[in-house]
Amino acid sequence: MKKWISFFIFCCFMILSGCSNQNLVPKSEASNVVDTYGITSFSVTIDTNEMQEALNASFTEKKERSEAEYTNQKEEITLHGKKALKKIMEAFEKMEPDPEAEETELIKNAAEAFGFKEYKMIRLEVKFKGYDSKEIMFSK
């Protein structure tokens, strides 16, 4: 019986440790985001009238590990790591993020860049290198 319990705990540990690395982004690609857009941390959540958290996207660049996640329930897409970062960078290209932009402009540009012209609520957190973090929430 002890062997089965030990085996079960070992299997759970292996599964959990494997899942925790799925959002990792190679250091060079994370640095590319910072160099290109000046963004060290980004998170956006969009709710529509039809569904809460229709979109969740996040990117974090840190010294020890960088991560990215992307979930679009409207399109039934869930991406992690490099694939998520690629999707987020496509949105950044459309968004043209600017640390000096007004909050309403950042919200509007983020919603459109991620393909949500109609939304009920949007929550945006962005940290540009050398600037204070911006946390914005807007409801219609």
Short mmCIF file of C-alpha atoms in Angstrom, two decimals:
data_model
loop_
_atom_site.label_atom_id
_atom_site.label_comp_id
_atom_site.label_asym_id
_atom_site.label_seq_id
_atom_site.Cartn_x
_atom_site.Cartn_y
_atom_site.Cartn_z
CA MET A 1 0.00 0.00 0.00
CA LYS A 2 2.85 2.38 0.84
CA LYS A 3 4.38 1.73 -2.57
CA TRP A 4 1.14 2.71 -4.33
CA ILE A 5 0.83 5.91 -2.32
CA SER A 6 4.45 6.80 -3.06
CA PHE A 7 3.95 6.02 -6.73
CA PHE A 8 0.77 8.13 -6.84
CA ILE A 9 2.50 11.10 -5.18
CA PHE A 10 5.46 10.78 -7.56
CA CYS A 11 3.12 10.77 -10.60
CA CYS A 12 1.25 13.83 -9.32
CA PHE A 13 4.52 15.66 -8.76
CA MET A 14 5.74 14.85 -12.28
CA ILE A 15 2.48 16.02 -13.85
CA LEU A 16 2.44 19.26 -11.87
CA SER A 17 6.08 20.05 -12.52
CA GLY A 18 5.61 19.45 -16.24
CA CYS A 19 2.60 21.75 -16.44
CA SER A 20 4.32 24.61 -14.70
CA ASN A 21 6.86 25.00 -17.53
CA GLN A 22 4.40 25.16 -20.42
CA ASN A 23 4.24 28.98 -20.35
CA LEU A 24 7.99 29.52 -20.49
CA VAL A 25 9.40 31.73 -23.22
CA PRO A 26 13.05 31.61 -24.33
CA LYS A 27 15.07 34.52 -22.93
CA SER A 28 15.98 35.82 -26.41
CA GLU A 29 12.33 36.06 -27.47
CA ALA A 30 11.29 37.78 -24.24
CA SER A 31 14.14 40.26 -24.67
CA ASN A 32 12.91 40.93 -28.19
CA VAL A 33 9.53 42.11 -26.81
CA VAL A 34 11.26 44.45 -24.37
CA ASP A 35 13.63 45.77 -27.05
CA THR A 36 10.89 46.23 -29.66
CA TYR A 37 7.96 47.49 -27.57
CA GLY A 38 9.52 48.43 -24.23
CA ILE A 39 7.04 46.18 -22.42
CA THR A 40 8.25 44.08 -19.50
CA SER A 41 4.81 42.97 -18.29
CA PHE A 42 1.42 42.88 -20.00
CA SER A 43 -1.96 41.44 -19.09
CA VAL A 44 -5.35 41.97 -20.69
CA THR A 45 -8.74 40.46 -19.86
CA ILE A 46 -11.80 41.20 -21.98
CA ASP A 47 -15.39 40.34 -21.07
CA THR A 48 -18.16 40.47 -23.68
CA ASN A 49 -21.92 40.47 -23.18
CA GLU A 50 -21.92 36.79 -24.12
CA MET A 51 -19.03 35.54 -21.95
CA GLN A 52 -16.76 36.52 -19.13
CA GLU A 53 -13.03 36.33 -19.82
CA ALA A 54 -13.59 35.95 -23.54
CA LEU A 55 -9.92 36.87 -23.86
CA ASN A 56 -7.03 36.47 -21.43
CA ALA A 57 -3.52 37.27 -22.58
CA SER A 58 -0.39 37.86 -20.54
CA PHE A 59 3.35 38.25 -20.94
CA THR A 60 5.95 38.69 -18.20
CA GLU A 61 9.66 39.16 -18.75
CA LYS A 62 11.81 38.47 -15.70
CA LYS A 63 15.47 37.78 -15.13
CA GLU A 64 14.92 34.20 -13.96
CA ARG A 65 12.03 33.18 -16.28
CA SER A 66 9.70 34.75 -18.82
CA GLU A 67 6.20 33.51 -19.51
CA ALA A 68 3.31 34.02 -21.92
CA GLU A 69 -0.28 32.78 -22.03
CA TYR A 70 -3.11 33.42 -24.49
CA THR A 71 -6.72 32.22 -24.27
CA ASN A 72 -9.44 33.39 -26.64
CA GLN A 73 -12.71 31.64 -25.80
CA LYS A 74 -14.51 33.30 -28.73
CA GLU A 75 -12.16 31.54 -31.16
CA GLU A 76 -11.57 28.53 -28.87
CA ILE A 77 -7.79 29.07 -28.81
CA THR A 78 -5.47 28.38 -25.88
CA LEU A 79 -1.74 28.92 -26.35
CA HIS A 80 1.27 28.80 -24.05
CA GLY A 81 4.90 29.88 -24.20
CA LYS A 82 6.35 30.73 -27.61
CA LYS A 83 3.03 30.28 -29.46
CA ALA A 84 1.22 32.56 -27.01
CA LEU A 85 3.97 35.17 -27.29
CA LYS A 86 3.72 35.10 -31.08
CA LYS A 87 -0.03 35.83 -30.87
CA ILE A 88 0.52 38.62 -28.33
CA MET A 89 3.26 40.20 -30.47
CA GLU A 90 0.89 40.19 -33.46
CA ALA A 91 -1.49 42.27 -31.34
CA PHE A 92 1.35 44.57 -30.23
CA GLU A 93 2.15 45.26 -33.90
CA LYS A 94 -1.43 46.46 -34.44
CA MET A 95 -1.62 48.18 -31.07
CA GLU A 96 1.65 50.13 -31.31
CA PRO A 97 1.90 50.45 -27.50
CA ASP A 98 3.16 53.79 -26.22
CA PRO A 99 4.06 54.49 -22.57
CA GLU A 100 2.96 58.13 -23.02
CA ALA A 101 -0.49 57.24 -24.44
CA GLU A 102 -3.69 58.20 -22.64
CA GLU A 103 -5.44 55.38 -20.80
CA THR A 104 -8.52 55.52 -23.08
CA GLU A 105 -6.26 55.22 -26.14
CA LEU A 106 -4.45 52.21 -24.65
CA ILE A 107 -7.78 50.49 -23.89
CA LYS A 108 -9.22 51.18 -27.35
CA ASN A 109 -6.05 50.07 -29.14
CA ALA A 110 -5.72 46.90 -27.05
CA ALA A 111 -9.35 45.86 -27.64
CA GLU A 112 -9.07 46.38 -31.39
CA ALA A 113 -5.63 44.73 -31.64
CA PHE A 114 -6.97 41.58 -29.98
CA GLY A 115 -10.08 41.59 -32.22
CA PHE A 116 -12.71 42.82 -29.75
CA LYS A 117 -14.48 45.91 -31.06
CA GLU A 118 -17.47 45.15 -28.84
CA TYR A 119 -16.82 44.39 -25.20
CA LYS A 120 -18.50 44.79 -21.84
CA MET A 121 -15.36 45.23 -19.73
CA ILE A 122 -11.63 45.35 -20.32
CA ARG A 123 -8.87 45.18 -17.72
CA LEU A 124 -5.38 46.11 -18.85
CA GLU A 125 -2.15 46.04 -16.89
CA VAL A 126 1.03 47.08 -18.66
CA LYS A 127 4.54 47.88 -17.48
CA PHE A 128 6.87 49.69 -19.81
CA LYS A 129 10.59 49.58 -19.09
CA GLY A 130 11.50 52.68 -17.09
CA TYR A 131 7.86 53.65 -16.36
CA ASP A 132 5.38 52.98 -13.58
CA SER A 133 2.93 50.15 -14.09
CA LYS A 134 -0.47 51.13 -15.53
CA GLU A 135 -3.57 49.34 -14.32
CA ILE A 136 -6.70 50.32 -16.21
CA MET A 137 -10.23 48.94 -16.05
CA PHE A 138 -12.98 50.18 -18.34
CA SER A 139 -16.62 49.08 -18.49
CA LYS A 140 -19.25 50.01 -21.04
#
